[in-house]
PDB file of C-alpha atoms in Angstrom:
ATOM      1  CA  MET A 907      -8.352 -51.563 -12.939  1.00 41.00           C
ATOM      2  CA  GLY A 908      -8.211 -54.491 -15.030  1.00 39.00           C
ATOM      3  CA  ALA A 909      -5.643 -56.559 -16.350  1.00 40.00           C
ATOM      4  CA  PRO A 910      -2.628 -54.762 -17.520  1.00 39.00           C
ATOM      5  CA  VAL A 911      -2.807 -53.823 -21.283  1.00 45.00           C
ATOM      6  CA  GLU A 912      -0.556 -51.881 -23.671  1.00 62.00           C
ATOM      7  CA  PRO A 913      -1.732 -48.677 -23.986  1.00 65.00           C
ATOM      8  CA  SER A 914      -4.225 -47.108 -26.474  1.00 59.00           C
ATOM      9  CA  VAL A 915      -3.513 -43.696 -26.046  1.00 68.00           C
ATOM     10  CA  GLU A 916      -0.254 -41.492 -27.129  1.00 82.00           C
ATOM     11  CA  LEU A 917       1.746 -38.329 -25.575  1.00 90.00           C
ATOM     12  CA  PRO A 918      -0.578 -35.965 -26.766  1.00 91.00           C
ATOM     13  CA  GLY A 919       2.306 -33.123 -27.603  1.00 91.00           C
ATOM     14  CA  PRO A 920       5.733 -31.652 -26.252  1.00 96.00           C
ATOM     15  CA  ALA A 921       4.331 -29.464 -23.111  1.00 98.00           C
ATOM     16  CA  LEU A 922       2.722 -30.862 -20.347  1.00 98.00           C
ATOM     17  CA  LEU A 923       1.191 -28.468 -17.946  1.00 98.00           C
ATOM     18  CA  PHE A 924       0.547 -28.701 -14.052  1.00 98.00           C
ATOM     19  CA  CYS A 925      -2.252 -27.683 -13.424  1.00 98.00           C
ATOM     20  CA  PRO A 926      -3.498 -28.162  -9.550  1.00 98.00           C
ATOM     21  CA  GLY A 927      -7.011 -30.181  -9.108  1.00 98.00           C
ATOM     22  CA  ASP A 928      -8.936 -28.268  -6.030  1.00 98.00           C
ATOM     23  CA  ARG A 929      -8.267 -25.001  -8.729  1.00 98.00           C
ATOM     24  CA  PRO A 930     -10.633 -25.940 -11.825  1.00 97.00           C
ATOM     25  CA  ASP A 931     -11.594 -22.081 -12.307  1.00 97.00           C
ATOM     26  CA  ARG A 932      -7.873 -22.616 -13.412  1.00 97.00           C
ATOM     27  CA  TYR A 933      -8.720 -26.319 -15.630  1.00 98.00           C
ATOM     28  CA  ASP A 934      -9.581 -24.717 -18.686  1.00 96.00           C
ATOM     29  CA  LYS A 935      -6.419 -21.688 -18.924  1.00 96.00           C
ATOM     30  CA  ALA A 936      -4.070 -24.851 -18.438  1.00 97.00           C
ATOM     31  CA  ALA A 937      -5.524 -26.744 -21.336  1.00 96.00           C
ATOM     32  CA  GLY A 938      -6.044 -24.072 -23.212  1.00 96.00           C
ATOM     33  CA  ARG A 939      -2.197 -23.041 -23.258  1.00 96.00           C
ATOM     34  CA  ALA A 940      -0.529 -26.067 -23.450  1.00 97.00           C
ATOM     35  CA  ASP A 941      -0.360 -29.432 -25.299  1.00 97.00           C
ATOM     36  CA  ALA A 942      -1.680 -31.692 -22.474  1.00 97.00           C
ATOM     37  CA  VAL A 943      -3.105 -31.074 -19.374  1.00 98.00           C
ATOM     38  CA  ILE A 944      -1.600 -32.771 -15.888  1.00 98.00           C
ATOM     39  CA  LEU A 945      -4.789 -31.758 -13.139  1.00 98.00           C
ATOM     40  CA  ASP A 946      -3.167 -32.579 -10.343  1.00 98.00           C
ATOM     41  CA  LEU A 947      -4.032 -34.559  -6.944  1.00 98.00           C
ATOM     42  CA  GLU A 948      -0.711 -35.001  -6.127  1.00 98.00           C
ATOM     43  CA  ASP A 949       1.937 -32.023  -5.095  1.00 96.00           C
ATOM     44  CA  SER A 950      -0.061 -29.033  -5.502  1.00 97.00           C
ATOM     45  CA  VAL A 951      -3.110 -30.091  -2.612  1.00 98.00           C
ATOM     46  CA  ALA A 952      -2.942 -29.746   0.559  1.00 98.00           C
ATOM     47  CA  PRO A 953      -3.592 -32.895   2.714  1.00 98.00           C
ATOM     48  CA  GLU A 954      -7.197 -31.279   3.941  1.00 98.00           C
ATOM     49  CA  ASP A 955      -7.671 -30.668   0.456  1.00 98.00           C
ATOM     50  CA  LYS A 956      -7.040 -34.398  -1.201  1.00 98.00           C
ATOM     51  CA  GLU A 957     -10.729 -35.590  -1.003  1.00 97.00           C
ATOM     52  CA  ARG A 958     -12.588 -32.149  -2.449  1.00 98.00           C
ATOM     53  CA  ALA A 959      -9.317 -32.123  -5.685  1.00 98.00           C
ATOM     54  CA  ARG A 960     -10.185 -35.198  -6.386  1.00 98.00           C
ATOM     55  CA  ALA A 961     -13.891 -34.331  -7.131  1.00 98.00           C
ATOM     56  CA  GLU A 962     -13.543 -31.749  -8.413  1.00 98.00           C
ATOM     57  CA  VAL A 963     -10.760 -33.389 -11.290  1.00 98.00           C
ATOM     58  CA  VAL A 964     -13.691 -36.140 -11.969  1.00 97.00           C
ATOM     59  CA  GLY A 965     -16.099 -33.756 -12.354  1.00 97.00           C
ATOM     60  CA  ALA A 966     -14.910 -32.106 -14.394  1.00 97.00           C
ATOM     61  CA  LEU A 967     -13.681 -34.538 -16.846  1.00 96.00           C
ATOM     62  CA  GLY A 968     -16.383 -34.748 -19.058  1.00 93.00           C
ATOM     63  CA  ARG A 969     -15.641 -31.265 -20.328  1.00 94.00           C
ATOM     64  CA  LEU A 970     -11.685 -32.110 -21.533  1.00 97.00           C
ATOM     65  CA  ASP A 971     -10.608 -33.920 -24.094  1.00 97.00           C
ATOM     66  CA  PRO A 972      -9.820 -37.426 -22.428  1.00 96.00           C
ATOM     67  CA  ALA A 973      -6.679 -37.086 -25.061  1.00 95.00           C
ATOM     68  CA  ARG A 974      -5.264 -34.166 -23.714  1.00 97.00           C
ATOM     69  CA  THR A 975      -5.884 -34.533 -19.953  1.00 98.00           C
ATOM     70  CA  VAL A 976      -3.492 -36.276 -18.157  1.00 98.00           C
ATOM     71  CA  VAL A 977      -4.957 -36.980 -13.968  1.00 98.00           C
ATOM     72  CA  ARG A 978      -1.819 -37.438 -11.289  1.00 98.00           C
ATOM     73  CA  VAL A 979      -2.772 -39.553  -8.285  1.00 98.00           C
ATOM     74  CA  ASN A 980      -1.415 -39.650  -4.932  1.00 98.00           C
ATOM     75  CA  ALA A 981       1.767 -41.983  -4.414  1.00 98.00           C
ATOM     76  CA  PRO A 982       1.120 -46.220  -3.524  1.00 98.00           C
ATOM     77  CA  GLY A 983       1.140 -46.331   0.117  1.00 97.00           C
ATOM     78  CA  THR A 984      -0.166 -43.030   0.990  1.00 98.00           C
ATOM     79  CA  GLU A 985      -3.999 -42.830   2.497  1.00 98.00           C
ATOM     80  CA  TRP A 986      -5.164 -41.423  -0.572  1.00 98.00           C
ATOM     81  CA  TRP A 987      -4.178 -43.920  -2.557  1.00 98.00           C
ATOM     82  CA  ASP A 988      -7.053 -46.598  -2.735  1.00 98.00           C
ATOM     83  CA  GLY A 989      -9.301 -43.468  -3.936  1.00 98.00           C
ATOM     84  CA  ASP A 990      -7.330 -42.356  -6.582  1.00 98.00           C
ATOM     85  CA  VAL A 991      -7.022 -45.622  -8.194  1.00 98.00           C
ATOM     86  CA  ALA A 992     -11.292 -46.077  -7.326  1.00 98.00           C
ATOM     87  CA  ALA A 993     -12.116 -42.837  -8.698  1.00 98.00           C
ATOM     88  CA  VAL A 994      -9.633 -42.742 -11.898  1.00 97.00           C
ATOM     89  CA  ALA A 995     -11.141 -46.592 -13.493  1.00 97.00           C
ATOM     90  CA  ALA A 996     -14.712 -45.207 -12.364  1.00 97.00           C
ATOM     91  CA  ALA A 997     -14.499 -42.157 -14.541  1.00 97.00           C
ATOM     92  CA  GLY A 998     -12.760 -44.173 -17.236  1.00 96.00           C
ATOM     93  CA  VAL A 999      -9.594 -41.978 -16.945  1.00 97.00           C
ATOM     94  CA  ARG A1000      -6.948 -42.853 -20.351  1.00 96.00           C
ATOM     95  CA  LEU A1001      -3.820 -40.244 -19.167  1.00 98.00           C
ATOM     96  CA  VAL A1002      -2.875 -41.385 -15.707  1.00 98.00           C
ATOM     97  CA  MET A1003       0.166 -40.498 -13.890  1.00 98.00           C
ATOM     98  CA  LEU A1004       1.591 -42.171 -11.246  1.00 98.00           C
ATOM     99  CA  PRO A1005       4.723 -40.605  -8.891  1.00 98.00           C
ATOM    100  CA  LYS A1006       6.783 -42.937  -6.573  1.00 98.00           C
ATOM    101  CA  ALA A1007       6.731 -45.621  -9.449  1.00 98.00           C
ATOM    102  CA  GLN A1008       8.878 -48.338  -7.478  1.00 97.00           C
ATOM    103  CA  SER A1009       7.985 -51.375  -9.414  1.00 97.00           C
ATOM    104  CA  PRO A1010       5.917 -52.819 -12.558  1.00 97.00           C
ATOM    105  CA  GLU A1011       2.977 -53.579  -9.653  1.00 97.00           C
ATOM    106  CA  ASP A1012       2.331 -49.876  -9.699  1.00 96.00           C
ATOM    107  CA  VAL A1013       1.495 -49.245 -12.716  1.00 97.00           C
ATOM    108  CA  ALA A1014      -0.489 -52.257 -13.579  1.00 97.00           C
ATOM    109  CA  ALA A1015      -2.801 -50.988 -10.658  1.00 97.00           C
ATOM    110  CA  LEU A1016      -3.836 -47.856 -12.699  1.00 97.00           C
ATOM    111  CA  ALA A1017      -4.724 -50.370 -15.907  1.00 95.00           C
ATOM    112  CA  PRO A1018      -6.257 -50.215 -18.389  1.00 94.00           C
ATOM    113  CA  ALA A1019      -4.954 -45.870 -18.067  1.00 96.00           C
ATOM    114  CA  GLY A1020      -1.648 -45.500 -20.349  1.00 97.00           C
ATOM    115  CA  VAL A1021       0.435 -44.060 -16.899  1.00 98.00           C
ATOM    116  CA  ILE A1022       3.661 -42.056 -17.146  1.00 98.00           C
ATOM    117  CA  ALA A1023       5.546 -43.011 -14.430  1.00 98.00           C
ATOM    118  CA  LEU A1024       7.380 -40.793 -12.203  1.00 98.00           C
ATOM    119  CA  CYS A1025      11.097 -42.421 -11.081  1.00 98.00           C
ATOM    120  CA  GLU A1026      12.240 -39.884  -8.571  1.00 97.00           C
ATOM    121  CA  THR A1027      13.113 -41.575  -6.015  1.00 98.00           C
ATOM    122  CA  ALA A1028      15.874 -43.824  -5.828  1.00 98.00           C
ATOM    123  CA  ALA A1029      14.200 -47.447  -5.496  1.00 98.00           C
ATOM    124  CA  GLY A1030      12.301 -45.620  -8.986  1.00 98.00           C
ATOM    125  CA  VAL A1031      15.075 -44.833 -10.267  1.00 98.00           C
ATOM    126  CA  LEU A1032      17.174 -48.040  -9.820  1.00 98.00           C
ATOM    127  CA  ALA A1033      13.698 -50.192 -11.105  1.00 98.00           C
ATOM    128  CA  ALA A1034      12.927 -47.956 -13.916  1.00 98.00           C
ATOM    129  CA  PRO A1035      14.042 -50.519 -16.448  1.00 98.00           C
ATOM    130  CA  GLN A1036      10.519 -53.126 -15.467  1.00 98.00           C
ATOM    131  CA  ILE A1037       8.907 -49.907 -15.060  1.00 98.00           C
ATOM    132  CA  ALA A1038       9.456 -49.510 -18.677  1.00 98.00           C
ATOM    133  CA  ALA A1039       8.593 -52.486 -18.914  1.00 97.00           C
ATOM    134  CA  ALA A1040       5.302 -52.825 -17.777  1.00 97.00           C
ATOM    135  CA  PRO A1041       2.645 -53.497 -20.597  1.00 96.00           C
ATOM    136  CA  SER A1042       0.084 -50.615 -19.172  1.00 96.00           C
ATOM    137  CA  CYS A1043       3.546 -47.660 -19.715  1.00 97.00           C
ATOM    138  CA  LEU A1044       2.811 -45.670 -21.607  1.00 97.00           C
ATOM    139  CA  ALA A1045       5.929 -43.677 -21.008  1.00 98.00           C
ATOM    140  CA  LEU A1046       8.701 -42.829 -18.017  1.00 98.00           C
ATOM    141  CA  SER A1047       9.723 -38.940 -15.927  1.00 98.00           C
ATOM    142  CA  TRP A1048      11.708 -38.251 -13.263  1.00 98.00           C
ATOM    143  CA  GLY A1049      11.846 -35.613 -10.262  1.00 96.00           C
ATOM    144  CA  GLY A1050      15.305 -34.104  -9.621  1.00 96.00           C
ATOM    145  CA  GLU A1051      13.703 -32.638  -5.744  1.00 96.00           C
ATOM    146  CA  ASP A1052      11.908 -35.793  -4.992  1.00 97.00           C
ATOM    147  CA  LEU A1053      14.986 -37.392  -5.701  1.00 97.00           C
ATOM    148  CA  MET A1054      17.099 -35.785  -3.277  1.00 97.00           C
ATOM    149  CA  ALA A1055      14.519 -35.470  -0.913  1.00 96.00           C
ATOM    150  CA  ASP A1056      14.245 -39.101  -0.748  1.00 97.00           C
ATOM    151  CA  LEU A1057      18.928 -38.922  -1.035  1.00 97.00           C
ATOM    152  CA  GLY A1058      18.109 -37.296   2.733  1.00 97.00           C
ATOM    153  CA  GLY A1059      20.092 -34.259   0.309  1.00 96.00           C
ATOM    154  CA  ALA A1060      19.501 -30.098   0.562  1.00 93.00           C
ATOM    155  CA  SER A1061      19.594 -29.445  -3.579  1.00 92.00           C
ATOM    156  CA  SER A1062      18.929 -30.914  -6.746  1.00 96.00           C
ATOM    157  CA  ARG A1063      21.690 -27.847  -8.334  1.00 94.00           C
ATOM    158  CA  GLY A1064      25.230 -27.210  -7.099  1.00 93.00           C
ATOM    159  CA  ALA A1065      25.690 -23.936  -6.136  1.00 92.00           C
ATOM    160  CA  ASP A1066      26.868 -22.865 -10.270  1.00 92.00           C
ATOM    161  CA  GLY A1067      23.341 -24.246 -10.692  1.00 91.00           C
ATOM    162  CA  ALA A1068      23.510 -27.260 -12.672  1.00 93.00           C
ATOM    163  CA  TYR A1069      22.100 -30.322 -11.828  1.00 95.00           C
ATOM    164  CA  ARG A1070      24.639 -32.324  -9.189  1.00 96.00           C
ATOM    165  CA  ASP A1071      25.972 -35.939 -10.855  1.00 97.00           C
ATOM    166  CA  VAL A1072      23.705 -37.751  -8.900  1.00 97.00           C
ATOM    167  CA  VAL A1073      20.646 -35.607 -10.538  1.00 97.00           C
ATOM    168  CA  ARG A1074      21.837 -36.314 -14.023  1.00 97.00           C
ATOM    169  CA  HIS A1075      22.573 -39.983 -13.549  1.00 98.00           C
ATOM    170  CA  ALA A1076      18.843 -40.679 -12.555  1.00 98.00           C
ATOM    171  CA  ARG A1077      17.952 -38.881 -15.294  1.00 98.00           C
ATOM    172  CA  SER A1078      19.830 -40.423 -18.090  1.00 98.00           C
ATOM    173  CA  ALA A1079      19.084 -44.143 -16.163  1.00 98.00           C
ATOM    174  CA  VAL A1080      15.912 -43.063 -17.038  1.00 98.00           C
ATOM    175  CA  LEU A1081      15.849 -41.802 -20.310  1.00 98.00           C
ATOM    176  CA  LEU A1082      17.674 -44.916 -20.954  1.00 98.00           C
ATOM    177  CA  ALA A1083      15.196 -47.584 -19.781  1.00 98.00           C
ATOM    178  CA  ALA A1084      12.462 -45.657 -22.138  1.00 97.00           C
ATOM    179  CA  ALA A1085      14.838 -45.866 -24.745  1.00 96.00           C
ATOM    180  CA  ALA A1086      15.202 -49.550 -24.033  1.00 97.00           C
ATOM    181  CA  HIS A1087      11.312 -50.431 -23.570  1.00 97.00           C
ATOM    182  CA  ARG A1088      10.569 -47.885 -26.649  1.00 96.00           C
ATOM    183  CA  ARG A1089       8.701 -45.771 -24.625  1.00 97.00           C
ATOM    184  CA  PRO A1090       9.187 -41.988 -24.983  1.00 96.00           C
ATOM    185  CA  ALA A1091      10.658 -40.019 -21.764  1.00 98.00           C
ATOM    186  CA  VAL A1092       8.802 -36.564 -20.992  1.00 98.00           C
ATOM    187  CA  ASP A1093      11.078 -34.146 -18.854  1.00 98.00           C
ATOM    188  CA  THR A1094      11.030 -32.574 -16.010  1.00 98.00           C
ATOM    189  CA  VAL A1095       9.996 -28.811 -14.439  1.00 98.00           C
ATOM    190  CA  HIS A1096      12.209 -26.077 -14.833  1.00 97.00           C
ATOM    191  CA  LEU A1097      11.140 -25.286 -11.291  1.00 95.00           C
ATOM    192  CA  ASP A1098      12.688 -21.006 -12.499  1.00 95.00           C
ATOM    193  CA  ILE A1099       8.881 -19.609 -13.252  1.00 96.00           C
ATOM    194  CA  GLY A1100      11.258 -16.584 -15.024  1.00 96.00           C
ATOM    195  CA  ASP A1101      13.812 -18.125 -16.039  1.00 97.00           C
ATOM    196  CA  LEU A1102      13.031 -18.372 -19.484  1.00 97.00           C
ATOM    197  CA  ASP A1103      16.292 -18.701 -21.181  1.00 97.00           C
ATOM    198  CA  GLY A1104      17.028 -21.374 -18.804  1.00 96.00           C
ATOM    199  CA  LEU A1105      14.031 -23.307 -19.677  1.00 97.00           C
ATOM    200  CA  ALA A1106      14.683 -23.040 -23.942  1.00 97.00           C
ATOM    201  CA  ALA A1107      18.261 -24.425 -23.234  1.00 97.00           C
ATOM    202  CA  ALA A1108      16.562 -27.148 -21.095  1.00 97.00           C
ATOM    203  CA  SER A1109      13.975 -27.938 -23.719  1.00 97.00           C
ATOM    204  CA  VAL A1110      16.498 -27.741 -26.305  1.00 96.00           C
ATOM    205  CA  ASP A1111      18.920 -30.321 -24.031  1.00 96.00           C
ATOM    206  CA  ALA A1112      15.435 -32.209 -23.445  1.00 97.00           C
ATOM    207  CA  ALA A1113      14.523 -32.720 -27.273  1.00 94.00           C
ATOM    208  CA  GLU A1114      18.177 -33.069 -28.491  1.00 92.00           C
ATOM    209  CA  SER A1115      18.746 -36.167 -25.908  1.00 96.00           C
ATOM    210  CA  GLY A1116      15.690 -38.068 -27.039  1.00 94.00           C
ATOM    211  CA  PHE A1117      13.123 -37.334 -24.429  1.00 97.00           C
ATOM    212  CA  ALA A1118       9.951 -37.036 -26.554  1.00 95.00           C
ATOM    213  CA  ALA A1119       7.764 -33.710 -24.095  1.00 97.00           C
ATOM    214  CA  LYS A1120       8.722 -31.729 -21.261  1.00 98.00           C
ATOM    215  CA  MET A1121       6.466 -30.802 -18.272  1.00 98.00           C
ATOM    216  CA  CYS A1122       5.354 -27.387 -17.218  1.00 98.00           C
ATOM    217  CA  ILE A1123       4.180 -25.265 -13.893  1.00 97.00           C
ATOM    218  CA  HIS A1124       3.511 -22.535 -15.981  1.00 97.00           C
ATOM    219  CA  PRO A1125       0.937 -21.189 -18.787  1.00 97.00           C
ATOM    220  CA  ASP A1126       4.519 -19.000 -20.720  1.00 97.00           C
ATOM    221  CA  HIS A1127       6.288 -22.695 -19.939  1.00 98.00           C
ATOM    222  CA  ALA A1128       3.930 -23.788 -22.295  1.00 98.00           C
ATOM    223  CA  ALA A1129       5.375 -22.034 -25.386  1.00 97.00           C
ATOM    224  CA  VAL A1130       8.935 -21.883 -24.548  1.00 98.00           C
ATOM    225  CA  ILE A1131       9.230 -26.200 -24.266  1.00 98.00           C
ATOM    226  CA  ARG A1132       7.277 -25.894 -28.156  1.00 95.00           C
ATOM    227  CA  SER A1133       8.760 -23.665 -29.951  1.00 94.00           C
ATOM    228  CA  SER A1134      12.168 -25.313 -28.259  1.00 95.00           C
ATOM    229  CA  PHE A1135      11.598 -28.972 -29.165  1.00 93.00           C
ATOM    230  CA  ALA A1136      10.758 -27.882 -32.617  1.00 88.00           C
ATOM    231  CA  PRO A1137      14.402 -28.347 -34.461  1.00 80.00           C
ATOM    232  CA  ALA A1138      16.124 -25.674 -35.864  1.00 80.00           C
ATOM    233  CA  PRO A1139      15.352 -23.647 -39.458  1.00 84.00           C
ATOM    234  CA  ALA A1140      18.644 -24.634 -40.692  1.00 86.00           C
ATOM    235  CA  ASP A1141      18.741 -28.546 -38.596  1.00 86.00           C
ATOM    236  CA  ALA A1142      15.294 -29.510 -40.265  1.00 84.00           C
ATOM    237  CA  ALA A1143      17.049 -28.863 -43.900  1.00 87.00           C
ATOM    238  CA  TRP A1144      19.649 -30.401 -43.571  1.00 87.00           C
ATOM    239  CA  ALA A1145      17.709 -33.876 -42.195  1.00 86.00           C
ATOM    240  CA  ARG A1146      15.022 -32.843 -45.114  1.00 90.00           C
ATOM    241  CA  GLY A1147      17.743 -33.280 -47.425  1.00 89.00           C
ATOM    242  CA  VAL A1148      20.172 -36.128 -46.538  1.00 89.00           C
ATOM    243  CA  LEU A1149      16.671 -38.431 -46.354  1.00 91.00           C
ATOM    244  CA  ALA A1150      16.497 -36.903 -49.727  1.00 89.00           C
ATOM    245  CA  ALA A1151      20.001 -37.999 -51.146  1.00 89.00           C
ATOM    246  CA  ALA A1152      19.760 -41.667 -49.463  1.00 89.00           C
ATOM    247  CA  ARG A1153      16.153 -42.116 -51.907  1.00 87.00           C
ATOM    248  CA  ASP A1154      19.480 -41.730 -54.274  1.00 82.00           C
ATOM    249  CA  GLU A1155      21.654 -44.336 -53.201  1.00 80.00           C
ATOM    250  CA  PRO A1156      22.256 -47.739 -53.363  1.00 72.00           C
ATOM    251  CA  SER A1157      24.533 -48.103 -51.002  1.00 74.00           C
ATOM    252  CA  GLY A1158      24.545 -47.577 -46.694  1.00 78.00           C
ATOM    253  CA  VAL A1159      26.900 -44.840 -46.668  1.00 89.00           C
ATOM    254  CA  PHE A1160      27.326 -41.820 -48.131  1.00 89.00           C
ATOM    255  CA  ARG A1161      28.875 -38.422 -48.054  1.00 88.00           C
ATOM    256  CA  TYR A1162      26.242 -35.357 -47.564  1.00 90.00           C
ATOM    257  CA  GLU A1163      27.296 -32.043 -47.642  1.00 89.00           C
ATOM    258  CA  GLY A1164      31.227 -33.294 -46.566  1.00 88.00           C
ATOM    259  CA  ARG A1165      29.903 -35.204 -44.335  1.00 91.00           C
ATOM    260  CA  MET A1166      29.585 -38.919 -43.494  1.00 90.00           C
ATOM    261  CA  ILE A1167      26.330 -40.207 -43.321  1.00 90.00           C
ATOM    262  CA  ASP A1168      25.459 -43.953 -42.306  1.00 89.00           C
ATOM    263  CA  ALA A1169      22.158 -45.474 -40.952  1.00 89.00           C
ATOM    264  CA  PRO A1170      22.686 -43.597 -37.375  1.00 88.00           C
ATOM    265  CA  VAL A1171      22.883 -40.761 -38.930  1.00 91.00           C
ATOM    266  CA  LEU A1172      20.317 -41.292 -40.827  1.00 89.00           C
ATOM    267  CA  ALA A1173      18.323 -41.728 -37.679  1.00 88.00           C
ATOM    268  CA  GLN A1174      18.800 -38.876 -36.338  1.00 87.00           C
ATOM    269  CA  ALA A1175      17.796 -37.242 -39.647  1.00 89.00           C
ATOM    270  CA  GLU A1176      14.509 -39.212 -39.248  1.00 88.00           C
ATOM    271  CA  SER A1177      13.944 -38.240 -35.201  1.00 83.00           C
ATOM    272  CA  ILE A1178      15.077 -34.691 -36.450  1.00 86.00           C
ATOM    273  CA  VAL A1179      12.443 -34.952 -39.611  1.00 85.00           C
ATOM    274  CA  ARG A1180       9.524 -36.184 -36.669  1.00 82.00           C
ATOM    275  CA  ARG A1181      10.057 -33.037 -34.635  1.00 81.00           C
ATOM    276  CA  ALA A1182       9.505 -30.545 -37.007  1.00 80.00           C
ATOM    277  CA  CYS A1183       6.822 -32.137 -37.918  1.00 73.00           C
ATOM    278  CA  GLY A1184       5.087 -32.800 -34.765  1.00 65.00           C
TER     279      GLY A1184
END
């Protein structure tokens, strides 16, 4: 697909909604409900339907907004990888999601598309810094269920519903690798479709931890993610007040509403305002 280049595209927003590639009747609805639709050729498509799904996706690309359409290809090493790579290249897809990314070479194979690399195996998590450094890497993400499958585990969550330590470690490692290379990080999906409160809590945590977006598997999840990624009005007002006060302060450290404000706190306030404006 050509030499790797810095991607010229950006993440379109915080809510990225998966849609099975073999369900073209759902493409437009999914695109209308979320900031971006992820047309999936991987996990949601049965092996016998892979070729048809690829053809359906390629055929629909002309009517979908290329800046808000992501194609998740099948993983490197599978029998569908070469065909998927050729298809997205021929169609000029601008945003590609790479499952089970394990090396910069996996990302480079999809250039010049901007690649959202899923670090969802042990090798992928350990290689996250190198993957993030690949020129055509647009963002990093992760996946707890695929990671546990790779580890030979039983479930990503314990009996209390919380992520297991190794899963929390992987999530943090991917977030840190993305930030170190100035790439946005995308949080994984919330699998309990009806648990909107849990989704909201997970989304708030993702946003406040530094994730730029979150993937989802149901149209009803998109609005929850959008709302959760926007800061609370009181927090946005505080952040704007801090930034306004900073403009009138000659020193690098000052007091605002009883709290010491310095460079790291100013950076956090700027992040809150960006989220409020997004």
